PDB file of C-alpha atoms in Angstrom:
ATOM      1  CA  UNK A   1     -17.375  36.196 -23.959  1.00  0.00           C
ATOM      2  CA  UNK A   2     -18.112  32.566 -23.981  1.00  0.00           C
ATOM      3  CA  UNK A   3     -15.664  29.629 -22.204  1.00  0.00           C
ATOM      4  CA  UNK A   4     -13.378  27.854 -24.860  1.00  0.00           C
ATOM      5  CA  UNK A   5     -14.143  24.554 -25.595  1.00  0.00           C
ATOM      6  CA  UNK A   6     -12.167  21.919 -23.245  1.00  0.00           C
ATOM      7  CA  UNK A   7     -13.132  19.052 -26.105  1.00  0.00           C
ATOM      8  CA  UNK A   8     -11.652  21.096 -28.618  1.00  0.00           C
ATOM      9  CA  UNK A   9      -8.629  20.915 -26.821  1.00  0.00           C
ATOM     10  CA  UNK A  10      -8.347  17.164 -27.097  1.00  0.00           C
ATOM     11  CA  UNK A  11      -6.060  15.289 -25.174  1.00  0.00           C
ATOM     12  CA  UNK A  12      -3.349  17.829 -24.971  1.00  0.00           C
ATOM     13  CA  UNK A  13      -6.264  19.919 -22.002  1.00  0.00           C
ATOM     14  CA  UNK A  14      -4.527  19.629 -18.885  1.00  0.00           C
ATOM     15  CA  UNK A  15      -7.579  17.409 -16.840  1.00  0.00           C
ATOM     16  CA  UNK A  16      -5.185  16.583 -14.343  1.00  0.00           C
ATOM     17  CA  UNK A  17      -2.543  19.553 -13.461  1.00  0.00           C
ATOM     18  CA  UNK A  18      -2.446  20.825  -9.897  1.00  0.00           C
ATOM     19  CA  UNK A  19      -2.664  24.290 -11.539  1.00  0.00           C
ATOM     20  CA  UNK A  20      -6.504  23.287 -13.101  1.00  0.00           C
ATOM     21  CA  UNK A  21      -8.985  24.939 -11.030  1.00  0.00           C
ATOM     22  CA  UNK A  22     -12.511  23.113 -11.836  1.00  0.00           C
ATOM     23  CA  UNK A  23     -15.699  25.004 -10.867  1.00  0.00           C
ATOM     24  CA  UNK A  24     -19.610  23.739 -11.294  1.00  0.00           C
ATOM     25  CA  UNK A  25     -22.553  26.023 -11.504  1.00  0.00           C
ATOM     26  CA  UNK A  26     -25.138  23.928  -9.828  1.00  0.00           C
ATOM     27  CA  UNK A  27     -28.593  24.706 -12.007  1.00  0.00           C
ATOM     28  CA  UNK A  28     -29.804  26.679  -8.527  1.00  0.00           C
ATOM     29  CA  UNK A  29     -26.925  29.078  -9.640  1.00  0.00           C
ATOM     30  CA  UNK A  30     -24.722  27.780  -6.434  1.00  0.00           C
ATOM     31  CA  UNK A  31     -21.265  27.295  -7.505  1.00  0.00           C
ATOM     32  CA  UNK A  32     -18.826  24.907  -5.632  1.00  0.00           C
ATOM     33  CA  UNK A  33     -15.682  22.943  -6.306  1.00  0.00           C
ATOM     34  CA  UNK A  34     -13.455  20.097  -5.388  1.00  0.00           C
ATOM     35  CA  UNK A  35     -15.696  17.114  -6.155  1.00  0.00           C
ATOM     36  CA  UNK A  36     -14.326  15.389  -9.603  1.00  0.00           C
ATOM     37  CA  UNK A  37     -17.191  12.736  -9.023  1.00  0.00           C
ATOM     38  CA  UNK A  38     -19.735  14.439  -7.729  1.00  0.00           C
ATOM     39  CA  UNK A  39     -19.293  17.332 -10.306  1.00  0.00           C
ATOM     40  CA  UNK A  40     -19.078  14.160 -13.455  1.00  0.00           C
ATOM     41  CA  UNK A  41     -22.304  13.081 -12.275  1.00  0.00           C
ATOM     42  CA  UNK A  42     -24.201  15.946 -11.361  1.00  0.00           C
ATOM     43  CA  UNK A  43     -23.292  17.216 -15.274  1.00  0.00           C
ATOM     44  CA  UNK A  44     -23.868  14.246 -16.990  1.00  0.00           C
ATOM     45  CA  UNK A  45     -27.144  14.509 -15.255  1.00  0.00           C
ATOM     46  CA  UNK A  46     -28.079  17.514 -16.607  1.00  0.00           C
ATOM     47  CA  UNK A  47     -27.906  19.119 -12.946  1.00  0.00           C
ATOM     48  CA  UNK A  48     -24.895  21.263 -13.032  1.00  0.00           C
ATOM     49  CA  UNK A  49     -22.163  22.356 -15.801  1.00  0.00           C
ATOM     50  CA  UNK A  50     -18.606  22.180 -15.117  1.00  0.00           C
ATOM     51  CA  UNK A  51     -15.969  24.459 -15.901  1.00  0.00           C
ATOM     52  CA  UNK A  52     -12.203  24.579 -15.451  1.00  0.00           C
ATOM     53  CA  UNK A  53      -9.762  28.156 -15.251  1.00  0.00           C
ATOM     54  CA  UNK A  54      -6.531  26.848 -16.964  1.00  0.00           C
ATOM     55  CA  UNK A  55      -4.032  29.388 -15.796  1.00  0.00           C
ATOM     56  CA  UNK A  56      -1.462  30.672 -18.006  1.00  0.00           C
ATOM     57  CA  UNK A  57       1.711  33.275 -17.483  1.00  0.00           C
ATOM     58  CA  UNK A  58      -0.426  36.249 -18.778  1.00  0.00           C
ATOM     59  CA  UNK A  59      -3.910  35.398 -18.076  1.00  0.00           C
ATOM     60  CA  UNK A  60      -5.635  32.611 -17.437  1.00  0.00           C
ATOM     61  CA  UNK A  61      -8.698  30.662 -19.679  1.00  0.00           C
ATOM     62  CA  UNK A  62     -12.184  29.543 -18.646  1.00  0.00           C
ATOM     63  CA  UNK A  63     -12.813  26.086 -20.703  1.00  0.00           C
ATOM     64  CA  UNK A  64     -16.368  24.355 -20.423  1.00  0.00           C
ATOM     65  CA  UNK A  65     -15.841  20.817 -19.835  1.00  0.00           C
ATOM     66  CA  UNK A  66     -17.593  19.817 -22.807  1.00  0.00           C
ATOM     67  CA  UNK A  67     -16.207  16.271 -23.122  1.00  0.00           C
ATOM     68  CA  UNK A  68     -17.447  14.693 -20.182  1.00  0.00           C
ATOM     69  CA  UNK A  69     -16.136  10.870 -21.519  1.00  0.00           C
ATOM     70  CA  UNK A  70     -12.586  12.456 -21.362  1.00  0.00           C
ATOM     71  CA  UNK A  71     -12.945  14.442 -18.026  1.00  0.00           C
ATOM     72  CA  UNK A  72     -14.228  10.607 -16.097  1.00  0.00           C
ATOM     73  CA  UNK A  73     -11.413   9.282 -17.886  1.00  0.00           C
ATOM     74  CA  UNK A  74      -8.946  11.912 -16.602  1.00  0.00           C
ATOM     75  CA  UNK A  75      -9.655  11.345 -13.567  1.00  0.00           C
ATOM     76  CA  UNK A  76     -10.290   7.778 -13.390  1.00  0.00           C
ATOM     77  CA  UNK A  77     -13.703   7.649 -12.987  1.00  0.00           C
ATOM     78  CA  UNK A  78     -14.096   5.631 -15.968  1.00  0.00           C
ATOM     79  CA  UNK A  79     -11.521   3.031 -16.769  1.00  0.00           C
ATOM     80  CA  UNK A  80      -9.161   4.414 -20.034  1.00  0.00           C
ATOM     81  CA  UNK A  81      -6.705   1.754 -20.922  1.00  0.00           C
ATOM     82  CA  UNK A  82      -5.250   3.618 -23.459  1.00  0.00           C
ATOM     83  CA  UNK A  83      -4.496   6.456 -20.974  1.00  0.00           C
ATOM     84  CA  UNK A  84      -3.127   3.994 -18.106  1.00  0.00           C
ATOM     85  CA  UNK A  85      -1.866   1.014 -20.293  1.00  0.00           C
ATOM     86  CA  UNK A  86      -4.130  -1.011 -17.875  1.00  0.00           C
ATOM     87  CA  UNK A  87      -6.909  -3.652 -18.869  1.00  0.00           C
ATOM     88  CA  UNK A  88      -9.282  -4.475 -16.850  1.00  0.00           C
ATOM     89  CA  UNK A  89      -8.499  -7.829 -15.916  1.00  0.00           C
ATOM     90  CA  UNK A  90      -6.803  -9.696 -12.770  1.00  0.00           C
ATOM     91  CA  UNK A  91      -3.128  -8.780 -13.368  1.00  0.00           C
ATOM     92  CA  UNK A  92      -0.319 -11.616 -13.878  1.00  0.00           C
ATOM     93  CA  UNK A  93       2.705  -9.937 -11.889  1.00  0.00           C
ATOM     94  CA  UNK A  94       5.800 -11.620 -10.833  1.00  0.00           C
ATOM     95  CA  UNK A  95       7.919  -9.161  -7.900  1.00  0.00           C
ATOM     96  CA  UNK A  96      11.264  -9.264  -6.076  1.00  0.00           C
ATOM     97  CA  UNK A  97      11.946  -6.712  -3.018  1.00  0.00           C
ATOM     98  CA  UNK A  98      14.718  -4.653  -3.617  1.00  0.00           C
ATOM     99  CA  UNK A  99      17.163  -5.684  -0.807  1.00  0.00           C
ATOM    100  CA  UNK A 100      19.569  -2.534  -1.620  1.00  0.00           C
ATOM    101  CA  UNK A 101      17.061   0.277  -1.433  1.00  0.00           C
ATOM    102  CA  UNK A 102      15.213  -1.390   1.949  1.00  0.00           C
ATOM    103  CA  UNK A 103      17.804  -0.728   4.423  1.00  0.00           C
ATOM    104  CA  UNK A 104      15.540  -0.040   7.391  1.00  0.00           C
ATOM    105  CA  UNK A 105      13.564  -3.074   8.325  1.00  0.00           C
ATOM    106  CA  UNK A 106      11.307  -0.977  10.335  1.00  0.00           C
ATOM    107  CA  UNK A 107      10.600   1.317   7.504  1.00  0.00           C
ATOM    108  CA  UNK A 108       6.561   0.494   6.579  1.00  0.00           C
ATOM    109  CA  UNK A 109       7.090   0.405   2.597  1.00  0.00           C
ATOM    110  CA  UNK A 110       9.638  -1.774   0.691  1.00  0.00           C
ATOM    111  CA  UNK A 111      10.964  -1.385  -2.733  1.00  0.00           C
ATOM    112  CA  UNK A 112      10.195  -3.909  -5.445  1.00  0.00           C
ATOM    113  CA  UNK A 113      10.895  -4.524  -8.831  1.00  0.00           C
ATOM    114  CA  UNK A 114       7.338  -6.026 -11.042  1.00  0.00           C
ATOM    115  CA  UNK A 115       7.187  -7.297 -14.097  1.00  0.00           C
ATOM    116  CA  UNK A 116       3.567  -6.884 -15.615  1.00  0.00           C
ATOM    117  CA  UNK A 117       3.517 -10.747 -16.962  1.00  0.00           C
ATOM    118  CA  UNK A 118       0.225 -10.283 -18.106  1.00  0.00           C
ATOM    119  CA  UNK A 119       1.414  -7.808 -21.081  1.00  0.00           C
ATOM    120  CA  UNK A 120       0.222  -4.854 -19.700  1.00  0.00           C
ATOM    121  CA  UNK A 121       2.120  -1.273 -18.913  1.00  0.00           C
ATOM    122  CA  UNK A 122       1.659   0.936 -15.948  1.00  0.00           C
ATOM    123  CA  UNK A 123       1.295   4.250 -17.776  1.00  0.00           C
ATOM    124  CA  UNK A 124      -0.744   5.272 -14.523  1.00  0.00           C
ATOM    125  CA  UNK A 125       0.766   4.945 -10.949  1.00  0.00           C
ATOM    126  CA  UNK A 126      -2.862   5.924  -9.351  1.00  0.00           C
ATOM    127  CA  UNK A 127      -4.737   3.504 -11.749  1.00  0.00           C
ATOM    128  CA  UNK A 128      -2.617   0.801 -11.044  1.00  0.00           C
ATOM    129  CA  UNK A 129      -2.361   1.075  -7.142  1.00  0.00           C
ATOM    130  CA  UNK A 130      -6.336   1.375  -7.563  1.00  0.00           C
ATOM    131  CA  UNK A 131      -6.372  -2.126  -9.521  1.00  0.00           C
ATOM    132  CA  UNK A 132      -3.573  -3.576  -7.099  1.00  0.00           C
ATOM    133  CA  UNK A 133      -5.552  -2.745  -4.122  1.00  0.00           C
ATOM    134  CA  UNK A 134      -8.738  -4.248  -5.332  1.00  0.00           C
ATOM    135  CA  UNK A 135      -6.754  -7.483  -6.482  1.00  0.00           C
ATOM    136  CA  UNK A 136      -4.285  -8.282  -3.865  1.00  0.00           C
ATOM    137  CA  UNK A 137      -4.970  -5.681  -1.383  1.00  0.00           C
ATOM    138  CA  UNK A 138      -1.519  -3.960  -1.498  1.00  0.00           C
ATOM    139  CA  UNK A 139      -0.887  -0.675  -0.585  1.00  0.00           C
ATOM    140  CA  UNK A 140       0.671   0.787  -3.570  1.00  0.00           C
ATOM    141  CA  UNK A 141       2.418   4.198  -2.537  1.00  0.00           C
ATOM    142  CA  UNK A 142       1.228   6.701  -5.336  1.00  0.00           C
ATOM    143  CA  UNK A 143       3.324   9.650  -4.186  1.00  0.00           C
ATOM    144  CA  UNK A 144       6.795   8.648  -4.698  1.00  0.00           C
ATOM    145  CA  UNK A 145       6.430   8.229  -8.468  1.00  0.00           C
ATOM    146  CA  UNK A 146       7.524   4.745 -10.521  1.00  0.00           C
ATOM    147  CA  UNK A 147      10.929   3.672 -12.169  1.00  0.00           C
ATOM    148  CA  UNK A 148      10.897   1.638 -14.921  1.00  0.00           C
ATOM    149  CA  UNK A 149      13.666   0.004 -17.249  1.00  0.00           C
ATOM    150  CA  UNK A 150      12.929  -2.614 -20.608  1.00  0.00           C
ATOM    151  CA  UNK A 151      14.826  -5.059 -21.754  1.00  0.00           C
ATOM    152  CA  UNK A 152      15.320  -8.725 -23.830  1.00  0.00           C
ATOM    153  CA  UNK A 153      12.714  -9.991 -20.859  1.00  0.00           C
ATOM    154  CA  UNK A 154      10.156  -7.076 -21.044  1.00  0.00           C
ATOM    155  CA  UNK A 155       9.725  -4.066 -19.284  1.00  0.00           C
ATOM    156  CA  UNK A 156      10.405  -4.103 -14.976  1.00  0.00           C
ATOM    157  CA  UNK A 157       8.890  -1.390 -12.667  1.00  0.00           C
ATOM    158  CA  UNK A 158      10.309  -0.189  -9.913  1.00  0.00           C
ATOM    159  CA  UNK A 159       7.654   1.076  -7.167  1.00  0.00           C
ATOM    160  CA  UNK A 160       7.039   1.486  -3.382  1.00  0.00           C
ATOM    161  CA  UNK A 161       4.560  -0.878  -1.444  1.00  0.00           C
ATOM    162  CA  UNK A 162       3.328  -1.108   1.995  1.00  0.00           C
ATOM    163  CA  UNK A 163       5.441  -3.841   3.354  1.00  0.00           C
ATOM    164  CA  UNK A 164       2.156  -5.742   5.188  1.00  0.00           C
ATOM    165  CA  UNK A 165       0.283  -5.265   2.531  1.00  0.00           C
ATOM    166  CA  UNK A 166       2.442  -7.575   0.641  1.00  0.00           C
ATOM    167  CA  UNK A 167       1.897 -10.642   3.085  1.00  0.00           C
ATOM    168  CA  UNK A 168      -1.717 -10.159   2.966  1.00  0.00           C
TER     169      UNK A 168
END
C-alpha cells in the first residue's frame, strides 16, 4: 500500500498539528525524526524522503510529503505571506502597554496593544515574533496566543512582550 499524497491534500494537511508525527527515511535506510529543517533540506536534496502519520480516531494515515514548497512554508522555513499576513519588510508599528493587565511590575512580560501601521496582519504569532526579534529585538512571547479587535482605525493586537526587550 503506498502513502497518500500530502500535496493532494492541499492546504487543508495538517503541517503543523501537535498530533503530526513526521518521519524521514535517510537514503542509507536510517530513519529519524524531529528535525523540520534538517529533514526540508536533506529531501529537497534528494538525500532523504519525508513522511508524516496523520492520526485519526480509527486509524491513522501515512502521507508522503510530496509538496516540499508547502511543508518550508508550514513551518516557516520559507517566508509565506499569504499564510502569516506578513511581508517581508521592516514593520511600521505604533504600541501602548496595557496598564490594566500589567499589575505586577516585577512580572518580566508586559501587555501591549499594536497596531500594524504598515498594513500588514499578524495571521502568525511565531512568524511575527521571528520578524519582531530580527527588527527591534523584542521578545515576543509565542505561547500565550494573540488578541485582536478592528475597528474605524484598523485592526489592534493584543500580545505579550518581554518587558526589556522593549527598551532595547
Amino acid at each position: 500500500m503506498e502513502p497518500r499524497s500530502a500535496a493532494a491534500a492541499g492546504r487543508d494537511f495538517p503541517y503543523t498539528a501537535g498530533t503530526t508525527c513526521y518521519v524521514e527515511v535517510h537514503e542509507d535506510g536510517r530513519v529519524t525524526h524531529g528535525d523540520p529543517k534538517g529533514a526540508y533540506e536533506r529531501a529537497a536534496a534528494g538525500k532523504s524522503r519525508l513522511f508524516a502519520v496523520w492520526p485519526g480516531q480509527w486509524s491513522s494515515d501515512l502521507f508522503a510529503i510530496d509538496d516540499l514548497d508547502e511543508y518550508a512554508k508550514a513551518h516557516g522555513i520559507k517566508h509565506d505571506e499569504d499564510r502569516t499576513g506578513l511581508s517581508e519588510h521592516v514593520h511600521d508599528v505604533e504600541w501602548t502597554e496595557q496598564t490594566a493587565y500589567n499589575t505586577n511590575p516585577r512580572s518580566p512580560y508586559i501587555s501591549i496593544r499594536l497596531t500594524m501601521t504598515c498594513g500588514c496582519e499578524i495571521r502568525d504569532l511565531t512568524a511575527f515574533a521571528k520578524q519582531m526579534r530580527e527588527q527591534r529585538g523584542w521578545d515576543v512571547a509565542t505561547s500565550v496566543g494573540l488578541g485582536s479587535s478592528s475597528g474605524p482605525g484598523g485592526t489592534s493586537y493584543s500580545l505579550r512582550v518581554r518587558r526589556k526587550s522593549l527598551s532595547v
